[in-house]
PDB file of C-alpha atoms and ligand atoms in Angstrom:
ATOM      1  CA  MET A 158      -2.306  13.428   2.552  1.00  0.00           C
ATOM      2  CA  ILE A 159      -1.437   9.935   3.641  1.00  0.00           C
ATOM      3  CA  ARG A 160      -4.509   7.804   4.324  1.00  0.00           C
ATOM      4  CA  GLU A 161      -4.904   4.667   6.353  1.00  0.00           C
ATOM      5  CA  ILE A 162      -4.716   1.415   4.376  1.00  0.00           C
ATOM      6  CA  LEU A 163      -7.382  -1.147   5.261  1.00  0.00           C
ATOM      7  CA  ALA A 164      -6.085  -4.604   6.259  1.00  0.00           C
ATOM      8  CA  HIS A 165      -7.542  -8.033   5.762  1.00  0.00           C
ATOM      9  CA  PRO A 166     -10.067  -9.240   7.077  1.00  0.00           C
ATOM     10  CA  ASP A 167     -11.762  -5.783   6.819  1.00  0.00           C
ATOM     11  CA  PRO A 168     -15.053  -6.460   5.022  1.00  0.00           C
ATOM     12  CA  ARG A 169     -14.749  -3.211   3.058  1.00  0.00           C
ATOM     13  CA  LEU A 170     -11.973  -4.846   1.032  1.00  0.00           C
ATOM     14  CA  ARG A 171     -14.644  -7.304  -0.292  1.00  0.00           C
ATOM     15  CA  GLN A 172     -17.008  -4.682  -1.681  1.00  0.00           C
ATOM     16  CA  VAL A 173     -17.067  -4.224  -5.450  1.00  0.00           C
ATOM     17  CA  SER A 174     -16.168  -0.675  -6.532  1.00  0.00           C
ATOM     18  CA  ARG A 175     -18.346   1.550  -8.747  1.00  0.00           C
ATOM     19  CA  PRO A 176     -17.191   3.280 -11.942  1.00  0.00           C
ATOM     20  CA  VAL A 177     -15.796   6.802 -11.678  1.00  0.00           C
ATOM     21  CA  GLU A 178     -18.224   9.220 -13.319  1.00  0.00           C
ATOM     22  CA  ARG A 179     -17.059  12.690 -12.156  1.00  0.00           C
ATOM     23  CA  PHE A 180     -13.688  13.994 -13.225  1.00  0.00           C
ATOM     24  CA  ASP A 181     -13.431  16.899 -10.754  1.00  0.00           C
ATOM     25  CA  ASP A 182     -11.209  18.374  -8.002  1.00  0.00           C
ATOM     26  CA  GLU A 183     -12.411  15.760  -5.544  1.00  0.00           C
ATOM     27  CA  LEU A 184     -11.140  12.986  -7.850  1.00  0.00           C
ATOM     28  CA  ARG A 185      -7.793  14.791  -8.354  1.00  0.00           C
ATOM     29  CA  SER A 186      -7.363  15.154  -4.568  1.00  0.00           C
ATOM     30  CA  LEU A 187      -8.226  11.480  -4.035  1.00  0.00           C
ATOM     31  CA  VAL A 188      -5.615  10.431  -6.608  1.00  0.00           C
ATOM     32  CA  ASP A 189      -3.026  12.682  -4.909  1.00  0.00           C
ATOM     33  CA  ASP A 190      -3.714  10.990  -1.619  1.00  0.00           C
ATOM     34  CA  MET A 191      -3.474   7.542  -3.194  1.00  0.00           C
ATOM     35  CA  ILE A 192      -0.084   8.386  -4.676  1.00  0.00           C
ATOM     36  CA  ASP A 193       1.198   9.757  -1.342  1.00  0.00           C
ATOM     37  CA  THR A 194      -0.123   6.694   0.481  1.00  0.00           C
ATOM     38  CA  MET A 195       1.385   4.244  -2.043  1.00  0.00           C
ATOM     39  CA  HIS A 196       4.815   5.910  -1.803  1.00  0.00           C
ATOM     40  CA  ASP A 197       4.698   6.163   1.998  1.00  0.00           C
ATOM     41  CA  ALA A 198       3.877   2.446   2.272  1.00  0.00           C
ATOM     42  CA  GLU A 199       6.576   1.617  -0.346  1.00  0.00           C
ATOM     43  CA  GLY A 200       4.050  -0.245  -2.486  1.00  0.00           C
ATOM     44  CA  ILE A 201       4.098  -0.531  -6.300  1.00  0.00           C
ATOM     45  CA  GLY A 202       0.320  -0.050  -6.588  1.00  0.00           C
ATOM     46  CA  LEU A 203      -2.750   0.978  -4.648  1.00  0.00           C
ATOM     47  CA  ALA A 204      -6.468   0.698  -5.394  1.00  0.00           C
ATOM     48  CA  ALA A 205      -8.979   3.231  -4.012  1.00  0.00           C
ATOM     49  CA  VAL A 206     -10.827   0.444  -2.119  1.00  0.00           C
ATOM     50  CA  GLN A 207      -7.680  -0.043   0.010  1.00  0.00           C
ATOM     51  CA  ILE A 208      -8.276   3.393   1.548  1.00  0.00           C
ATOM     52  CA  GLY A 209     -12.011   2.726   1.835  1.00  0.00           C
ATOM     53  CA  VAL A 210     -13.156   4.534  -1.313  1.00  0.00           C
ATOM     54  CA  HIS A 211     -15.241   2.228  -3.562  1.00  0.00           C
ATOM     55  CA  LEU A 212     -14.415   3.701  -6.919  1.00  0.00           C
ATOM     56  CA  ARG A 213     -12.866   1.788  -9.844  1.00  0.00           C
ATOM     57  CA  LEU A 214      -9.497   3.455  -9.685  1.00  0.00           C
ATOM     58  CA  ALA A 215      -5.879   2.490  -8.933  1.00  0.00           C
ATOM     59  CA  VAL A 216      -2.411   4.055  -9.114  1.00  0.00           C
ATOM     60  CA  MET A 217       0.759   2.158  -9.903  1.00  0.00           C
ATOM     61  CA  LYS A 218       4.467   2.878 -10.102  1.00  0.00           C
ATOM     62  CA  VAL A 219       6.610  -0.083 -11.016  1.00  0.00           C
ATOM     63  CA  ASP A 220      10.370   0.253 -11.506  1.00  0.00           C
ATOM     64  CA  GLU A 221      11.232   2.590 -14.402  1.00  0.00           C
ATOM     65  CA  ASN A 222       7.715   2.626 -15.834  1.00  0.00           C
ATOM     66  CA  PRO A 223       5.775   5.866 -15.625  1.00  0.00           C
ATOM     67  CA  LEU A 224       3.364   6.540 -12.778  1.00  0.00           C
ATOM     68  CA  ARG A 225       0.042   5.133 -14.003  1.00  0.00           C
ATOM     69  CA  ILE A 226      -3.372   6.470 -12.948  1.00  0.00           C
ATOM     70  CA  MET A 227      -5.897   3.862 -14.023  1.00  0.00           C
ATOM     71  CA  ILE A 228      -9.535   4.968 -13.911  1.00  0.00           C
ATOM     72  CA  ASN A 229     -12.223   2.362 -14.725  1.00  0.00           C
ATOM     73  CA  PRO A 230      -9.453   0.029 -15.969  1.00  0.00           C
ATOM     74  CA  GLU A 231     -10.018  -3.116 -18.109  1.00  0.00           C
ATOM     75  CA  TYR A 232      -7.337  -5.454 -19.283  1.00  0.00           C
ATOM     76  CA  GLU A 233      -6.823  -8.267 -21.740  1.00  0.00           C
ATOM     77  CA  LYS A 234      -4.425 -11.123 -20.961  1.00  0.00           C
ATOM     78  CA  LEU A 235      -1.706 -11.520 -23.561  1.00  0.00           C
ATOM     79  CA  GLY A 236       1.286 -13.377 -22.176  1.00  0.00           C
ATOM     80  CA  GLU A 237       2.021 -16.649 -20.421  1.00  0.00           C
ATOM     81  CA  PRO A 238       1.335 -17.515 -16.814  1.00  0.00           C
ATOM     82  CA  MET A 239       4.267 -16.604 -14.574  1.00  0.00           C
ATOM     83  CA  GLU A 240       5.401 -17.323 -11.078  1.00  0.00           C
ATOM     84  CA  LEU A 241       6.074 -14.419  -8.734  1.00  0.00           C
ATOM     85  CA  ASP A 242       6.445 -13.545  -5.112  1.00  0.00           C
ATOM     86  CA  GLU A 243       3.296 -11.539  -4.505  1.00  0.00           C
ATOM     87  CA  GLY A 244       2.438  -9.266  -1.596  1.00  0.00           C
ATOM     88  CA  CYS A 245      -0.276  -6.815  -0.722  1.00  0.00           C
ATOM     89  CA  LEU A 246      -0.346  -3.653   1.389  1.00  0.00           C
ATOM     90  CA  SER A 247      -3.710  -4.925   2.788  1.00  0.00           C
ATOM     91  CA  VAL A 248      -2.178  -8.235   3.828  1.00  0.00           C
ATOM     92  CA  PRO A 249       1.008  -6.691   5.273  1.00  0.00           C
ATOM     93  CA  GLY A 250       4.074  -8.511   6.403  1.00  0.00           C
ATOM     94  CA  VAL A 251       3.666 -11.663   4.274  1.00  0.00           C
ATOM     95  CA  ARG A 252       4.368 -12.711   0.693  1.00  0.00           C
ATOM     96  CA  GLU A 253       3.549 -15.906  -1.144  1.00  0.00           C
ATOM     97  CA  LYS A 254       4.437 -17.367  -4.519  1.00  0.00           C
ATOM     98  CA  THR A 255       1.572 -17.076  -7.062  1.00  0.00           C
ATOM     99  CA  LYS A 256       1.140 -18.678 -10.494  1.00  0.00           C
ATOM    100  CA  SER A 257      -2.152 -17.054 -11.512  1.00  0.00           C
ATOM    101  CA  ARG A 258      -0.761 -13.911 -13.241  1.00  0.00           C
ATOM    102  CA  VAL A 259       0.152 -13.631 -16.884  1.00  0.00           C
ATOM    103  CA  ASP A 260       3.335 -11.735 -17.821  1.00  0.00           C
ATOM    104  CA  ARG A 261       1.775  -9.440 -20.377  1.00  0.00           C
ATOM    105  CA  VAL A 262      -1.527  -7.477 -20.458  1.00  0.00           C
ATOM    106  CA  HIS A 263      -3.122  -4.805 -22.649  1.00  0.00           C
ATOM    107  CA  VAL A 264      -4.788  -2.130 -20.491  1.00  0.00           C
ATOM    108  CA  ARG A 265      -7.578   0.312 -21.378  1.00  0.00           C
ATOM    109  CA  ALA A 266      -8.372   2.991 -18.837  1.00  0.00           C
ATOM    110  CA  LEU A 267      -9.378   6.649 -18.464  1.00  0.00           C
ATOM    111  CA  ASP A 268      -7.046   9.426 -17.400  1.00  0.00           C
ATOM    112  CA  LEU A 269      -7.865  12.218 -14.909  1.00  0.00           C
ATOM    113  CA  GLU A 270      -9.594  14.180 -17.655  1.00  0.00           C
ATOM    114  CA  GLY A 271     -11.834  11.219 -18.460  1.00  0.00           C
ATOM    115  CA  GLN A 272      -9.994  10.538 -21.756  1.00  0.00           C
ATOM    116  CA  PRO A 273      -9.398   6.889 -22.791  1.00  0.00           C
ATOM    117  CA  TYR A 274      -5.819   5.679 -23.140  1.00  0.00           C
ATOM    118  CA  GLU A 275      -4.165   2.294 -23.550  1.00  0.00           C
ATOM    119  CA  PHE A 276      -0.787   0.696 -22.717  1.00  0.00           C
ATOM    120  CA  GLU A 277       0.857  -2.633 -22.533  1.00  0.00           C
ATOM    121  CA  ALA A 278       2.423  -3.873 -19.287  1.00  0.00           C
ATOM    122  CA  ASN A 279       4.936  -6.670 -18.835  1.00  0.00           C
ATOM    123  CA  GLY A 280       6.386  -8.683 -15.978  1.00  0.00           C
ATOM    124  CA  LEU A 281       5.849  -7.184 -12.509  1.00  0.00           C
ATOM    125  CA  GLU A 282       3.859  -4.255 -13.926  1.00  0.00           C
ATOM    126  CA  ALA A 283       1.484  -6.725 -15.688  1.00  0.00           C
ATOM    127  CA  ALA A 284       1.101  -8.608 -12.396  1.00  0.00           C
ATOM    128  CA  CYS A 285       0.319  -5.343 -10.629  1.00  0.00           C
ATOM    129  CA  VAL A 286      -2.432  -4.448 -13.113  1.00  0.00           C
ATOM    130  CA  GLN A 287      -4.087  -7.820 -12.452  1.00  0.00           C
ATOM    131  CA  HIS A 288      -3.654  -7.420  -8.705  1.00  0.00           C
ATOM    132  CA  GLU A 289      -5.205  -3.923  -8.697  1.00  0.00           C
ATOM    133  CA  CYS A 290      -8.109  -4.955 -10.915  1.00  0.00           C
ATOM    134  CA  ASP A 291      -8.768  -7.800  -8.506  1.00  0.00           C
ATOM    135  CA  HIS A 292      -8.992  -5.291  -5.614  1.00  0.00           C
ATOM    136  CA  ILE A 293     -11.480  -3.239  -7.614  1.00  0.00           C
ATOM    137  CA  ASP A 294     -13.761  -6.326  -7.762  1.00  0.00           C
ATOM    138  CA  GLY A 295     -13.334  -7.113  -4.068  1.00  0.00           C
ATOM    139  CA  HIS A 296     -10.692  -9.850  -4.450  1.00  0.00           C
ATOM    140  CA  LEU A 297      -7.323 -10.316  -2.698  1.00  0.00           C
ATOM    141  CA  TYR A 298      -4.353 -12.245  -4.094  1.00  0.00           C
ATOM    142  CA  VAL A 299      -4.696 -14.830  -1.338  1.00  0.00           C
ATOM    143  CA  ASP A 300      -7.995 -15.864  -2.965  1.00  0.00           C
ATOM    144  CA  CYS A 301      -6.107 -17.213  -6.004  1.00  0.00           C
ATOM    145  CA  LEU A 302      -3.919 -19.533  -3.896  1.00  0.00           C
ATOM    146  CA  SER A 303      -4.496 -23.245  -3.383  1.00  0.00           C
ATOM    147  CA  ASN A 304      -6.198 -24.050  -0.079  1.00  0.00           C
ATOM    148  CA  VAL A 305      -2.957 -25.262   1.422  1.00  0.00           C
ATOM    149  CA  ARG A 306      -0.940 -22.160   0.450  1.00  0.00           C
ATOM    150  CA  ARG A 307      -3.783 -19.836   1.462  1.00  0.00           C
ATOM    151  CA  ALA A 308      -4.017 -21.449   4.911  1.00  0.00           C
ATOM    152  CA  ARG A 309      -0.247 -21.203   5.286  1.00  0.00           C
ATOM    153  CA  VAL A 310       0.105 -17.565   4.323  1.00  0.00           C
ATOM    154  CA  LEU A 311      -2.920 -16.477   6.394  1.00  0.00           C
ATOM    155  CA  LYS A 312      -1.578 -18.347   9.430  1.00  0.00           C
ATOM    156  CA  ARG A 313       1.733 -16.480   9.064  1.00  0.00           C
ATOM    157  CA  TYR A 314      -0.229 -13.251   8.575  1.00  0.00           C
ATOM    158  CA  ARG A 315      -2.267 -13.765  11.762  1.00  0.00           C
ATOM    159  CA  ARG A 316       0.852 -14.534  13.720  1.00  0.00           C
ATOM    160  CA  GLU A 317       2.511 -11.365  12.408  1.00  0.00           C
ATOM    161  CA  ARG A 318      -0.563  -9.331  13.299  1.00  0.00           C
ATOM    162  CA  GLU A 319      -0.614 -10.674  16.830  1.00  0.00           C
ATOM    163  CA  ARG A 320       3.100  -9.804  17.285  1.00  0.00           C
ATOM    164  CA  ALA A 321       2.480  -6.315  15.908  1.00  0.00           C
ATOM    165  CA  ALA A 322      -0.471  -5.823  18.312  1.00  0.00           C
ATOM    166  CA  GLU A 323       1.691  -7.004  21.241  1.00  0.00           C
ATOM    167  CA  ARG A 324       4.396  -4.481  20.328  1.00  0.00           C
ATOM    168  CA  GLU A 325       1.718  -1.793  20.281  1.00  0.00           C
ATOM    169  CA  THR A 326       0.556  -2.442  23.820  1.00  0.00           C
ATOM    170  CA  ARG A 327       4.147  -2.720  25.129  1.00  0.00           C
ATOM    171  CA  ASP A 328       5.352   0.607  23.713  1.00  0.00           C
TER     172      ASP A 328
HETATM  173  O1  GNR B 179       3.440  -3.400  -3.244  1.00  0.00           O
HETATM  174  C1  GNR B 179       2.967  -4.345  -3.842  1.00  0.00           C
HETATM  175  N1  GNR B 179       3.802  -5.305  -4.366  1.00  0.00           N
HETATM  176  C2  GNR B 179       3.336  -6.287  -5.230  1.00  0.00           C
HETATM  177  C3  GNR B 179       4.243  -7.337  -5.491  1.00  0.00           C
HETATM  178  C4  GNR B 179       3.825  -8.389  -6.345  1.00  0.00           C
HETATM  179  C5  GNR B 179       2.595  -8.344  -6.934  1.00  0.00           C
HETATM  180  C6  GNR B 179       1.697  -7.313  -6.676  1.00  0.00           C
HETATM  181  C7  GNR B 179       2.089  -6.272  -5.837  1.00  0.00           C
HETATM  182  S1  GNR B 179       0.989  -4.984  -5.527  1.00  0.00           S
HETATM  183  C8  GNR B 179       1.514  -4.481  -3.912  1.00  0.00           C
HETATM  184  C9  GNR B 179       0.789  -3.187  -3.517  1.00  0.00           C
HETATM  185  C10 GNR B 179      -0.690  -3.462  -3.314  1.00  0.00           C
HETATM  186  O2  GNR B 179      -1.139  -4.116  -2.386  1.00  0.00           O
HETATM  187  N2  GNR B 179      -1.501  -3.063  -4.243  1.00  0.00           N
HETATM  188  O3  GNR B 179      -2.801  -3.321  -4.157  1.00  0.00           O
HETATM  189 NI1   NI B 180      -2.915  -5.180  -2.917  1.00  0.00          NI
END
């Protein structure tokens, strides 16, 4: 089932998520919905908080890498800082260049059975891990920007939102 993605400035995006403790049908069904919602929105990752569920959990599918289900994820930074064009399904319609991600991370997480597993991510997938873990702690990528860039991207975002709202009332 496709769920609604919360958009900035929804205060629910700022709440810190709690660890997953129960590995049951409800969790499996939530993960299914997150995967459907991520694919429908054409995103490369989605954290549970983005659909209003405050559990430490994200899904990710970046290029040819496998679909990752990251429960209670933690990561260690390995690589060098990189520049990338970052976007977020909760700040839709805009992108901004960021320099706060490293290009390689080591991830520890649990799978749907509650079993620990590890992997290394590089490039865009590494950036996505950092982006999703930020969501889990109530942060958005725009928080990492300089004041000037944040003001610029949020201004563009508000303008886009107003245009979208206008289109809604016209149709
Ligand atoms: O779809 C997404 N693209 C993206 C591009 C660069 C860096 C991070 C991302 S994640 C984003 C999906 C999303 O909002 N996940 O929380
Ligand atoms: Ni995001």
